[in-house]
Coordinates of C-alpha atoms in Angstrom, one line a residue:
M1 CA -9.3 -2.7 23.8
K2 CA -11.0 -2.1 20.7
R3 CA -11.3 -5.0 18.2
T4 CA -12.3 -4.8 14.4
I5 CA -15.7 -6.3 14.3
Q6 CA -14.8 -8.4 11.0
H7 CA -17.1 -11.4 10.8
L8 CA -18.3 -11.2 14.1
T9 CA -19.9 -7.8 14.5
Y10 CA -19.5 -5.8 11.3
M11 CA -23.1 -5.2 10.0
L12 CA -23.5 -6.8 6.6
L13 CA -25.8 -5.0 4.4
A14 CA -27.6 -8.3 3.7
A15 CA -28.4 -8.6 7.4
M16 CA -30.0 -5.4 7.4
T17 CA -32.1 -5.9 4.2
L18 CA -33.3 -9.4 5.6
F19 CA -34.8 -7.7 8.8
S20 CA -35.1 -4.1 7.5
A21 CA -38.2 -3.5 9.5
A22 CA -36.1 -3.8 12.7
C23 CA -33.6 -1.2 11.7
N24 CA -33.3 2.5 12.0
K25 CA -33.2 4.0 8.4
D26 CA -30.4 6.4 9.9
I27 CA -28.0 3.6 10.2
L28 CA -27.2 3.6 6.5
N29 CA -25.9 7.2 6.8
K30 CA -23.3 6.4 9.5
K31 CA -19.8 5.6 8.6
P32 CA -18.7 2.5 6.6
L33 CA -19.9 -0.7 8.4
N34 CA -16.5 -2.2 8.7
D35 CA -15.0 0.6 10.4
Y36 CA -17.3 -0.1 13.8
S37 CA -15.6 -1.4 16.9
D38 CA -17.1 -3.1 19.9
E39 CA -17.6 0.1 21.7
D40 CA -19.5 1.4 18.7
V41 CA -22.0 -1.6 18.4
W42 CA -22.9 -1.8 22.2
K43 CA -23.4 2.1 22.3
D44 CA -26.0 1.9 19.5
P45 CA -29.2 -0.2 19.7
P46 CA -29.9 -0.6 15.9
L47 CA -26.3 -1.9 15.4
V48 CA -27.2 -4.5 18.1
V49 CA -30.4 -5.3 16.3
A50 CA -28.1 -5.7 13.0
Y51 CA -25.7 -7.7 15.0
V52 CA -28.3 -10.3 16.0
N53 CA -29.6 -10.0 12.4
N54 CA -26.3 -11.4 11.2
L55 CA -26.4 -14.2 13.5
Y56 CA -29.7 -15.1 11.8
L57 CA -27.6 -15.6 8.8
Q58 CA -25.5 -18.1 10.0
M59 CA -28.3 -20.5 10.3
R60 CA -28.1 -23.2 7.5
H61 CA -31.0 -23.5 5.5
G62 CA -32.0 -26.1 3.2
F63 CA -32.0 -24.2 -0.1
N64 CA -28.3 -24.4 -0.7
E65 CA -27.0 -25.7 -3.8
V66 CA -25.8 -28.9 -2.1
M67 CA -28.6 -30.2 -0.1
L68 CA -28.2 -32.4 2.9
S69 CA -30.5 -35.0 1.1
S70 CA -27.4 -35.8 -1.1
V71 CA -25.8 -37.6 1.7
S72 CA -28.5 -39.8 2.5
D73 CA -30.6 -42.3 0.3
E74 CA -32.9 -39.3 -0.9
S75 CA -30.8 -37.9 -3.7
R76 CA -27.4 -37.4 -5.3
F77 CA -25.8 -34.3 -6.1
I78 CA -24.5 -34.3 -9.9
H79 CA -21.6 -32.0 -9.4
N80 CA -19.7 -33.7 -6.5
Y81 CA -18.5 -30.8 -4.4
G82 CA -17.3 -33.0 -1.8
T83 CA -20.3 -35.2 -1.7
Q84 CA -18.6 -38.3 -3.2
T85 CA -16.2 -38.2 -0.4
A86 CA -19.0 -37.7 2.2
V87 CA -20.7 -41.0 1.2
T88 CA -18.0 -43.5 1.2
D89 CA -15.0 -44.6 3.1
A90 CA -12.8 -41.7 2.1
L91 CA -14.5 -39.8 4.7
S92 CA -11.7 -39.0 7.1
P93 CA -10.5 -36.5 9.7
D94 CA -8.2 -35.0 7.0
D95 CA -11.1 -35.0 4.2
L96 CA -14.7 -34.3 5.6
G97 CA -15.7 -33.6 2.1
A98 CA -19.0 -31.8 1.9
F99 CA -19.3 -31.9 5.9
N100 CA -16.5 -29.5 6.2
D101 CA -17.9 -26.3 4.7
R102 CA -21.3 -27.4 3.2
Y103 CA -23.2 -29.2 6.2
G104 CA -21.5 -29.3 9.7
E105 CA -19.7 -26.1 9.4
W106 CA -18.0 -26.5 12.7
E107 CA -15.9 -23.4 12.4
K108 CA -18.6 -21.3 11.2
Y109 CA -21.1 -22.2 14.0
Y110 CA -18.3 -21.7 16.7
R111 CA -17.8 -18.3 15.5
A112 CA -21.4 -17.9 15.7
I113 CA -21.6 -19.2 19.2
R114 CA -18.7 -16.8 20.1
N115 CA -21.0 -14.0 18.8
C116 CA -23.9 -15.2 20.9
N117 CA -21.6 -15.2 24.0
I118 CA -20.3 -11.9 23.2
F119 CA -24.0 -10.5 23.0
F120 CA -24.8 -11.8 26.3
E121 CA -21.6 -10.3 27.8
M122 CA -22.5 -6.8 26.4
I123 CA -26.2 -6.7 26.0
G124 CA -26.9 -5.2 29.6
K125 CA -24.7 -2.2 28.8
V126 CA -26.6 -1.3 25.5
P127 CA -28.7 2.1 26.1
F128 CA -32.0 0.5 25.0
T129 CA -35.0 3.2 25.6
D130 CA -37.2 0.1 25.2
E131 CA -36.5 -2.6 27.6
A132 CA -38.9 -4.9 25.9
Q133 CA -36.8 -4.9 23.0
R134 CA -33.6 -5.7 24.9
Q135 CA -35.5 -8.8 26.4
R136 CA -36.6 -9.9 23.3
L137 CA -33.2 -9.9 21.7
I138 CA -32.0 -11.8 24.5
G139 CA -34.6 -14.6 23.8
E140 CA -33.7 -14.6 20.3
V141 CA -30.0 -15.1 20.8
H142 CA -30.8 -18.1 23.3
F143 CA -32.6 -19.6 20.7
L144 CA -30.0 -19.0 18.0
R145 CA -27.2 -20.5 20.2
A146 CA -29.3 -23.4 20.7
F147 CA -29.8 -24.0 17.4
F148 CA -26.2 -23.8 16.5
Y149 CA -25.4 -26.1 19.2
H150 CA -28.1 -28.7 18.1
T151 CA -26.8 -28.6 14.6
L152 CA -23.2 -29.7 15.9
V153 CA -24.5 -32.1 18.1
R154 CA -26.6 -34.0 15.5
Y155 CA -23.3 -34.3 13.5
W156 CA -20.5 -34.9 15.9
G157 CA -22.3 -36.1 19.4
G158 CA -21.0 -34.1 22.3
V159 CA -19.0 -31.3 21.3
P160 CA -17.0 -28.4 23.3
L161 CA -19.4 -26.1 25.4
V162 CA -18.1 -22.6 25.0
K163 CA -20.2 -20.7 27.3
K164 CA -18.4 -17.3 27.5
P165 CA -16.4 -15.2 24.7
Y166 CA -13.0 -16.4 25.2
S167 CA -10.1 -13.8 24.2
L168 CA -8.7 -14.5 20.7
E169 CA -5.5 -13.5 22.2
N170 CA -5.3 -16.2 24.8
R171 CA -5.1 -19.5 23.1
D172 CA -5.0 -21.7 26.3
E173 CA -8.3 -20.5 27.6
M174 CA -9.9 -21.6 24.5
L175 CA -8.7 -25.3 24.8
I176 CA -11.8 -27.3 26.0
A177 CA -12.6 -30.6 25.9
R178 CA -15.8 -32.3 24.5
G179 CA -18.8 -31.9 26.7
S180 CA -20.8 -35.1 27.3
F181 CA -23.6 -35.7 25.1
E182 CA -25.9 -35.2 27.9
E183 CA -24.3 -32.0 28.9
C184 CA -24.8 -30.6 25.5
V185 CA -28.4 -31.6 25.2
N186 CA -29.1 -30.3 28.7
F187 CA -27.6 -27.0 27.8
I188 CA -29.5 -26.7 24.3
V189 CA -32.6 -27.4 26.3
E190 CA -31.7 -24.9 28.9
D191 CA -31.5 -22.2 26.2
C192 CA -34.7 -23.2 24.6
D193 CA -36.6 -22.8 27.9
K194 CA -34.8 -19.5 28.4
A195 CA -35.9 -18.3 24.9
A196 CA -39.5 -19.9 25.3
G197 CA -39.8 -17.8 28.4
I198 CA -39.0 -14.6 27.2
L199 CA -40.2 -14.7 23.3
P200 CA -43.6 -13.7 22.2
P201 CA -45.9 -16.4 20.6
K202 CA -45.7 -14.3 17.3
H203 CA -43.3 -11.8 16.1
E204 CA -44.5 -9.0 14.0
Q205 CA -41.4 -9.5 11.8
P206 CA -41.6 -12.9 10.0
G207 CA -38.5 -14.9 10.3
R208 CA -37.6 -14.1 13.8
A209 CA -37.7 -16.4 16.6
T210 CA -40.6 -17.0 18.7
K211 CA -41.8 -18.9 21.9
Y212 CA -43.0 -21.6 19.7
A213 CA -39.8 -22.0 17.7
A214 CA -37.8 -22.5 20.8
M215 CA -40.4 -25.2 22.1
A216 CA -40.0 -27.0 18.6
L217 CA -36.4 -27.0 18.7
K218 CA -36.5 -28.3 22.4
A219 CA -39.0 -31.1 21.1
R220 CA -36.5 -31.9 18.4
I221 CA -33.4 -32.4 20.3
L222 CA -35.0 -34.2 23.0
T223 CA -36.5 -36.8 20.3
F224 CA -32.8 -37.1 19.0
A225 CA -31.6 -37.5 22.4
A226 CA -33.8 -40.4 23.1
S227 CA -33.0 -42.3 19.8
D228 CA -31.1 -45.8 19.9
L229 CA -27.9 -44.2 18.8
F230 CA -27.3 -42.3 21.9
N231 CA -28.7 -45.0 24.2
Q232 CA -26.4 -48.0 23.4
P233 CA -25.0 -50.0 26.4
N234 CA -21.6 -50.1 27.8
I235 CA -20.5 -46.7 26.4
P236 CA -17.1 -46.0 28.1
A237 CA -17.2 -42.9 30.7
D238 CA -14.5 -41.3 28.7
Q239 CA -16.8 -41.3 25.4
A240 CA -19.7 -39.7 27.1
Y241 CA -19.8 -37.6 24.1
R242 CA -21.3 -40.4 22.4
G243 CA -24.5 -41.0 24.5
Y244 CA -25.9 -40.8 27.9
V245 CA -23.3 -42.6 30.7
N246 CA -24.5 -42.9 34.3
A247 CA -27.2 -40.2 33.3
T248 CA -30.4 -38.7 34.4
P249 CA -33.1 -39.7 33.5
A250 CA -31.7 -43.3 33.4
T251 CA -33.5 -45.0 30.9
Q252 CA -34.4 -44.6 27.5
D253 CA -38.3 -44.8 28.0
Q254 CA -37.9 -41.8 30.7
R255 CA -36.0 -39.9 27.8
Y256 CA -38.8 -40.7 25.3
Q257 CA -41.1 -39.3 27.9
K258 CA -39.3 -36.1 28.1
A259 CA -39.5 -35.9 24.2
L260 CA -43.1 -36.6 24.3
D261 CA -43.9 -33.9 26.9
A262 CA -42.0 -31.3 24.8
A263 CA -44.0 -32.1 21.5
K264 CA -47.3 -32.4 23.4
A265 CA -46.6 -28.9 24.9
I266 CA -46.9 -27.5 21.4
I267 CA -49.7 -29.9 20.4
D268 CA -51.9 -29.0 23.4
L269 CA -51.6 -25.3 22.5
N270 CA -54.2 -25.9 19.5
V271 CA -52.3 -23.2 17.6
F272 CA -50.9 -25.1 14.8
S273 CA -52.6 -27.5 12.5
I274 CA -52.3 -29.7 9.6
Y275 CA -52.7 -27.6 6.1
K276 CA -55.4 -28.5 4.0
P277 CA -56.7 -25.5 1.8
T278 CA -58.0 -27.9 -0.9
S279 CA -59.9 -31.3 -1.5
N280 CA -56.8 -32.3 -3.7
A281 CA -54.0 -34.2 -1.3
T282 CA -51.4 -33.4 -4.1
D283 CA -52.0 -29.7 -4.1
N284 CA -52.3 -29.6 -0.3
Y285 CA -48.9 -30.9 0.2
T286 CA -47.5 -28.5 -2.5
R287 CA -49.1 -25.4 -0.8
V288 CA -47.5 -26.2 2.5
F289 CA -44.4 -25.0 0.8
L290 CA -45.7 -22.1 -1.3
D291 CA -48.6 -20.5 0.9
K292 CA -46.9 -18.3 3.4
D293 CA -47.7 -18.3 7.0
N294 CA -50.0 -21.3 6.9
P295 CA -51.0 -22.8 10.1
E296 CA -48.5 -25.5 9.6
I297 CA -45.4 -23.3 9.8
I298 CA -43.9 -22.9 13.3
F299 CA -40.7 -21.3 12.3
A300 CA -39.2 -20.6 8.6
R301 CA -36.6 -18.7 6.8
Y302 CA -38.1 -16.0 4.4
F303 CA -36.8 -14.9 1.2
N304 CA -37.1 -11.6 -0.7
R305 CA -37.1 -12.1 -4.6
Q306 CA -35.6 -8.6 -5.1
F307 CA -32.7 -8.8 -2.6
Q308 CA -32.1 -12.4 -1.3
G309 CA -34.4 -14.6 -3.2
T310 CA -34.0 -18.4 -3.0
S311 CA -32.2 -20.3 -6.0
H312 CA -33.6 -23.5 -5.3
D313 CA -35.7 -23.9 -8.6
L314 CA -32.3 -22.9 -10.6
Y315 CA -30.3 -25.2 -8.5
N316 CA -32.6 -28.3 -8.9
G317 CA -34.6 -27.6 -12.0
P318 CA -34.1 -29.7 -15.1
N319 CA -31.5 -28.7 -17.4
G320 CA -34.0 -28.7 -20.2
Y321 CA -35.0 -25.6 -18.6
H322 CA -31.7 -24.2 -18.3
N323 CA -31.6 -24.9 -14.7
W324 CA -28.7 -26.8 -13.0
G325 CA -29.7 -30.4 -12.2
G326 CA -28.6 -30.4 -8.7
N327 CA -29.9 -32.9 -6.3
V328 CA -31.5 -35.6 -8.1
P329 CA -33.6 -38.1 -6.4
L330 CA -32.5 -41.8 -6.2
E331 CA -34.4 -44.7 -7.3
N332 CA -33.8 -45.9 -3.9
F333 CA -36.1 -43.0 -2.4
V334 CA -38.5 -43.2 -5.3
S335 CA -39.2 -47.0 -4.8
G336 CA -40.1 -46.5 -1.5
Y337 CA -43.2 -44.5 -2.1
Q338 CA -46.2 -46.7 -1.3
M339 CA -49.2 -47.2 -3.8
A340 CA -52.3 -44.8 -3.3
D341 CA -54.0 -47.6 -1.3
G342 CA -51.2 -48.1 1.2
S343 CA -49.6 -51.3 -0.1
N344 CA -45.8 -51.4 -1.1
F345 CA -44.6 -50.7 -4.6
S346 CA -42.4 -53.2 -6.2
W347 CA -40.6 -53.8 -9.4
A348 CA -41.2 -57.7 -9.2
N349 CA -44.9 -56.7 -9.8
P350 CA -45.5 -56.7 -13.3
A351 CA -48.5 -54.2 -13.1
H352 CA -46.2 -51.8 -10.9
A353 CA -43.2 -52.3 -13.3
A354 CA -45.2 -51.6 -16.5
N355 CA -46.6 -48.1 -15.2
P356 CA -44.4 -47.4 -12.1
Y357 CA -45.8 -43.6 -11.8
A358 CA -49.4 -44.7 -11.6
N359 CA -51.4 -44.5 -8.5
R360 CA -48.7 -43.8 -6.2
D361 CA -49.0 -41.8 -2.6
P362 CA -50.1 -38.3 -3.6
R363 CA -47.1 -36.6 -2.2
F364 CA -45.1 -38.3 -4.7
Y365 CA -46.5 -36.3 -7.4
A366 CA -45.9 -33.2 -5.4
T367 CA -42.1 -34.2 -4.6
I368 CA -40.5 -35.7 -7.7
L369 CA -40.4 -34.8 -11.4
Y370 CA -40.6 -38.0 -13.2
N371 CA -40.3 -38.9 -17.1
G372 CA -43.7 -38.1 -18.5
A373 CA -44.7 -35.5 -15.6
K374 CA -46.6 -32.5 -16.8
W375 CA -44.6 -29.5 -15.7
K376 CA -44.5 -25.8 -17.0
K377 CA -43.6 -24.1 -20.4
R378 CA -40.3 -24.7 -21.8
P379 CA -38.0 -21.6 -22.2
A380 CA -38.4 -19.6 -25.5
D381 CA -35.7 -21.3 -27.2
A382 CA -36.9 -24.6 -26.4
I383 CA -40.9 -24.6 -26.6
A384 CA -40.8 -25.6 -30.1
L385 CA -39.1 -28.8 -29.1
D386 CA -41.8 -29.6 -26.5
P387 CA -44.8 -27.3 -26.6
V388 CA -46.6 -29.2 -24.0
G389 CA -44.0 -28.9 -21.0
E390 CA -43.5 -32.3 -20.3
I391 CA -40.4 -34.0 -18.2
Q392 CA -38.4 -36.1 -20.7
T393 CA -35.5 -38.2 -18.6
G394 CA -35.7 -41.0 -21.1
K395 CA -34.7 -42.2 -24.6
F396 CA -37.6 -42.6 -27.0
E397 CA -38.2 -43.5 -30.8
K398 CA -39.2 -41.0 -33.2
K399 CA -40.0 -40.8 -37.0
N400 CA -37.6 -38.3 -38.7
A401 CA -38.6 -36.4 -41.7
Q402 CA -37.8 -39.2 -44.1
G403 CA -40.1 -41.6 -42.0
A404 CA -37.4 -43.6 -40.5
I405 CA -37.3 -44.4 -37.1
V406 CA -34.5 -42.8 -34.8
V407 CA -33.8 -42.7 -31.2
Q408 CA -33.9 -39.4 -29.6
N409 CA -32.9 -38.4 -26.1
G410 CA -35.1 -36.6 -24.0
L411 CA -34.8 -33.0 -23.5
D412 CA -33.8 -33.3 -19.8
T413 CA -31.3 -36.0 -20.0
R414 CA -27.5 -35.7 -20.0
A415 CA -27.4 -35.7 -23.8
S416 CA -30.2 -33.1 -24.1
A417 CA -30.4 -30.9 -27.3
I418 CA -30.8 -27.9 -24.7
E419 CA -28.1 -28.3 -22.5
N420 CA -26.1 -31.6 -22.4
W421 CA -23.7 -31.0 -19.2
N422 CA -26.0 -30.7 -16.1
G423 CA -28.8 -33.4 -16.6
T424 CA -29.8 -36.1 -14.1
Y425 CA -28.3 -39.0 -13.4
T426 CA -31.0 -40.9 -12.0
G427 CA -33.9 -40.1 -14.3
Y428 CA -35.5 -37.9 -11.7
Y429 CA -35.7 -34.1 -10.5
I430 CA -37.0 -32.7 -7.4
R431 CA -40.5 -30.9 -7.6
K432 CA -40.9 -30.0 -4.0
F433 CA -40.6 -26.7 -3.0
M434 CA -40.6 -25.6 -6.7
D435 CA -42.6 -22.6 -8.0
I436 CA -44.3 -23.5 -11.2
T437 CA -44.9 -19.9 -12.2
L438 CA -41.1 -19.0 -11.9
D439 CA -38.6 -18.8 -14.7
A440 CA -35.8 -19.9 -12.6
Q441 CA -33.3 -19.2 -15.4
F442 CA -33.7 -15.4 -14.7
F443 CA -35.5 -15.0 -11.5
R444 CA -35.2 -16.0 -7.9
G445 CA -38.1 -17.5 -5.7
D446 CA -39.5 -16.3 -2.5
Q447 CA -40.5 -19.7 -1.0
A448 CA -39.8 -20.1 2.8
W449 CA -37.7 -22.6 4.2
P450 CA -39.7 -24.7 6.9
W451 CA -37.1 -25.0 9.8
F452 CA -40.0 -26.3 11.9
R453 CA -43.4 -27.3 11.0
Y454 CA -46.2 -29.1 12.8
S455 CA -45.9 -32.4 10.8
E456 CA -42.6 -32.6 12.5
I457 CA -44.1 -32.2 16.0
L458 CA -46.7 -34.6 15.3
L459 CA -44.2 -37.4 14.2
N460 CA -41.9 -36.6 17.2
A461 CA -44.9 -37.0 19.5
A462 CA -45.8 -40.3 17.8
E463 CA -42.5 -41.8 17.7
A464 CA -42.0 -41.2 21.5
L465 CA -45.7 -42.9 22.0
I466 CA -44.5 -45.8 20.2
E467 CA -41.2 -46.4 21.8
L468 CA -43.5 -46.1 25.1
N469 CA -46.1 -48.7 23.9
R470 CA -49.0 -46.2 23.8
F471 CA -49.9 -47.2 20.3
D472 CA -53.6 -46.1 20.5
E473 CA -52.5 -42.6 21.1
A474 CA -49.9 -42.6 18.4
R475 CA -52.0 -43.7 15.7
P476 CA -54.3 -40.6 15.3
L477 CA -51.3 -38.3 15.1
I478 CA -49.7 -40.4 12.2
N479 CA -53.3 -40.3 10.5
Q480 CA -53.6 -36.6 10.7
I481 CA -50.5 -36.4 8.4
R482 CA -51.4 -39.7 6.2
T483 CA -55.0 -38.4 5.5
R484 CA -53.9 -34.8 4.5
G485 CA -51.7 -36.7 2.0
G486 CA -54.2 -38.7 0.5
M487 CA -53.4 -41.9 2.0
P488 CA -55.7 -44.2 3.8
A489 CA -55.8 -43.9 7.7
L490 CA -53.9 -46.6 9.5
A491 CA -56.2 -49.3 10.9
N492 CA -56.7 -49.8 14.7
T493 CA -55.1 -53.1 14.5
V494 CA -51.8 -51.7 13.3
A495 CA -49.4 -51.5 16.3
G496 CA -46.0 -52.7 17.5
D497 CA -43.3 -52.9 15.0
A498 CA -45.7 -52.3 12.1
L499 CA -46.8 -48.8 13.6
R500 CA -43.3 -47.8 14.0
E501 CA -42.5 -48.7 10.3
A502 CA -45.5 -46.5 9.5
M503 CA -44.3 -43.6 11.5
R504 CA -40.9 -44.1 9.8
Y505 CA -42.6 -44.0 6.5
E506 CA -44.1 -40.8 7.0
R507 CA -41.1 -39.4 8.3
R508 CA -39.4 -40.1 5.3
Y509 CA -42.0 -39.2 2.8
E510 CA -43.8 -36.3 4.7
L511 CA -40.5 -34.7 5.5
S512 CA -38.4 -35.5 2.5
F513 CA -35.7 -33.1 1.3
E514 CA -36.3 -31.0 4.6
D515 CA -33.0 -32.1 6.2
H516 CA -34.4 -35.0 8.4
R517 CA -33.4 -38.4 6.7
Y518 CA -29.7 -38.1 7.3
Y519 CA -30.2 -37.6 10.9
D520 CA -33.5 -40.0 11.2
A521 CA -31.5 -42.9 9.7
R522 CA -28.5 -42.4 11.9
R523 CA -30.4 -41.9 15.2
W524 CA -32.5 -45.2 14.5
M525 CA -29.1 -46.9 13.5
I526 CA -30.6 -48.1 10.0
A527 CA -28.1 -45.9 8.1
K528 CA -25.6 -48.7 7.6
T529 CA -28.1 -50.7 5.7
V530 CA -29.9 -47.9 4.0
F531 CA -27.1 -45.7 3.0
T532 CA -24.6 -48.5 1.7
G533 CA -24.8 -49.7 -1.8
P534 CA -25.4 -48.3 -5.2
A535 CA -27.1 -44.9 -5.8
N536 CA -29.6 -46.3 -8.1
G537 CA -31.5 -44.5 -10.9
I538 CA -34.0 -45.4 -13.7
E539 CA -33.1 -46.1 -17.4
I540 CA -36.3 -45.4 -19.5
F541 CA -37.0 -46.4 -23.1
G542 CA -39.9 -45.5 -25.1
K543 CA -40.8 -47.6 -28.0
L544 CA -43.1 -46.2 -30.7
N545 CA -46.3 -48.1 -31.1
P546 CA -47.6 -49.0 -34.5
D547 CA -50.2 -46.1 -34.5
G548 CA -47.1 -43.9 -34.7
T549 CA -48.2 -41.6 -32.0
T550 CA -48.4 -43.4 -28.5
Y551 CA -45.3 -45.3 -26.9
T552 CA -44.8 -48.6 -24.8
W553 CA -42.3 -47.5 -22.1
T554 CA -39.7 -49.9 -20.4
Y555 CA -37.8 -49.1 -17.2
K556 CA -34.7 -50.6 -16.0
V557 CA -33.2 -49.9 -12.4
V558 CA -29.5 -49.1 -12.7
N559 CA -26.5 -47.7 -10.5
S560 CA -26.4 -44.1 -11.4
G561 CA -22.7 -44.2 -11.2
Q562 CA -22.2 -43.7 -7.5
D563 CA -21.5 -46.7 -4.9
R564 CA -21.7 -45.7 -1.5
V565 CA -20.5 -47.1 1.7
F566 CA -21.8 -46.1 5.4
S567 CA -19.6 -47.8 8.2
D568 CA -20.4 -48.1 11.9
K569 CA -17.8 -45.1 12.4
H570 CA -20.0 -42.8 10.2
Y571 CA -22.7 -42.6 12.5
F572 CA -20.6 -39.8 13.9
V573 CA -18.9 -37.5 11.6
P574 CA -15.1 -37.2 12.2
I575 CA -13.7 -33.9 13.8
M576 CA -11.4 -32.2 11.6
A577 CA -7.7 -33.3 12.1
A578 CA -6.8 -29.6 12.2
E579 CA -9.1 -29.0 14.9
I580 CA -7.7 -31.7 17.0
R581 CA -4.2 -30.5 16.3
R582 CA -5.1 -26.9 17.4
N583 CA -6.7 -28.3 20.7
D584 CA -5.3 -31.5 22.1
K585 CA -8.1 -31.8 24.9
I586 CA -10.5 -32.9 22.1
K587 CA -10.7 -36.7 21.5
Q588 CA -11.6 -37.8 17.9
N589 CA -14.7 -39.9 17.2
P590 CA -14.6 -44.0 17.3
G591 CA -13.2 -45.5 14.0
Y592 CA -11.0 -42.4 12.8
N593 CA -8.2 -42.7 14.7

């Protein structure tokens, strides 16, 4: 029976341009892409390659307009798009807010998983002349299926494990109960191991899965699985989708050992390293995300400015540059950056409060655009208002033409003279990932999204070592990251809870805005504390000094206008009510019934 390929197997032109080196040029001369049937695809190796290319496009990268950071304590999305629902008790099975179609994407990932299963059913029938190509594609699809499942599991816990391409015509065979959390993790690890056993260490075409990408995914999911959220006592057997129930390995220590083994398997290869191209810590951190194929990147999504450039700069740049504001950092996040000497910042410290952006962790300057930060030239219609190119997110006094003092709103505020509808609510913008040479109003960027980088692997290993009380082994791994970031190394006396907090600090600020914080705070079970309360910003005022040219700045922490609530039930995202109505074998997560 023939089935129209539709979303599953029609070959999007975008998929072919993304991986054009892997496709036969003659493919563009064939019949219209949406006319291909299953039989067509599995008779033609170039179409199979395009089919796999389309699977890659289903992986959610972090350069979306709505970033995952905006449902954590990192940022706030200024245009809502369901994020307001996602950060309050309004989150429900009937309204998942941004988790429905911007983050979790349950339906999209299950379509992708079905496509993976169709691939495994049909790949043996494809007439490849190059058997190595067939095997490489098999390895890639094992990785992709593992990636899709790991995304679902990190939101919902155990999910239905679909291992074969059920017919769309037979509804009953598609009704599957949720797998246990342990079963799901084991299945993801199994797919990772299969992928790692097939895939080459490097691929001639950037952006395709490798042996190392599969190993990194395994290390991530095992670290996630060892965490406190999934290792709670007395979980009922019928709620095994929430954690380990009568599981093997039996203890959390054993699970952390498995996570450590997976991370060390990458570390011990001595293939990757912390990237330090200059002597300047801020520049080094900036260039991790701009210099392609640097030794820290394990697996990334690559963009082409001409065909598929990233809009990260447009989505998040200041409105005073005709950008969209987007995901603006919270004061909750900014206040957590340490001082350059490793001590904590505090608004209660008069010296800190008088000059809050001085002498901070060097990564702060590579991550946050704050009032007074030197940035790039304004666009042509605004350069006369600011010939220096300096971020203006506060109000300040200024003498008018008559010499009277008036109060002026900064060019990057919501009352900007350039654009007055899309400015920050918090007094900050994202600097991280930004290409300072790019005029994002007109052009797209080609920065790569780092799905996996070596810093994460080091921190995964350090976390496992700390939980196993092997502090002397953990400390040097953390210090590799801290010292590249320009921060002082941890002393040999830092151990126990203090070392755990140091590791968590590094995950929060080294991996900021890379889609880690939302998962980390939940798996450590601190989200109820850190995600609840006002999403704070900063109110800034510059008083003109008597010399008429310099300012005395004052700062006030204020609620940006969004009060957040994270309840115990939010440690798991609710399954959509419509999904449960379709499949009565699926149990809802606790607290949402």
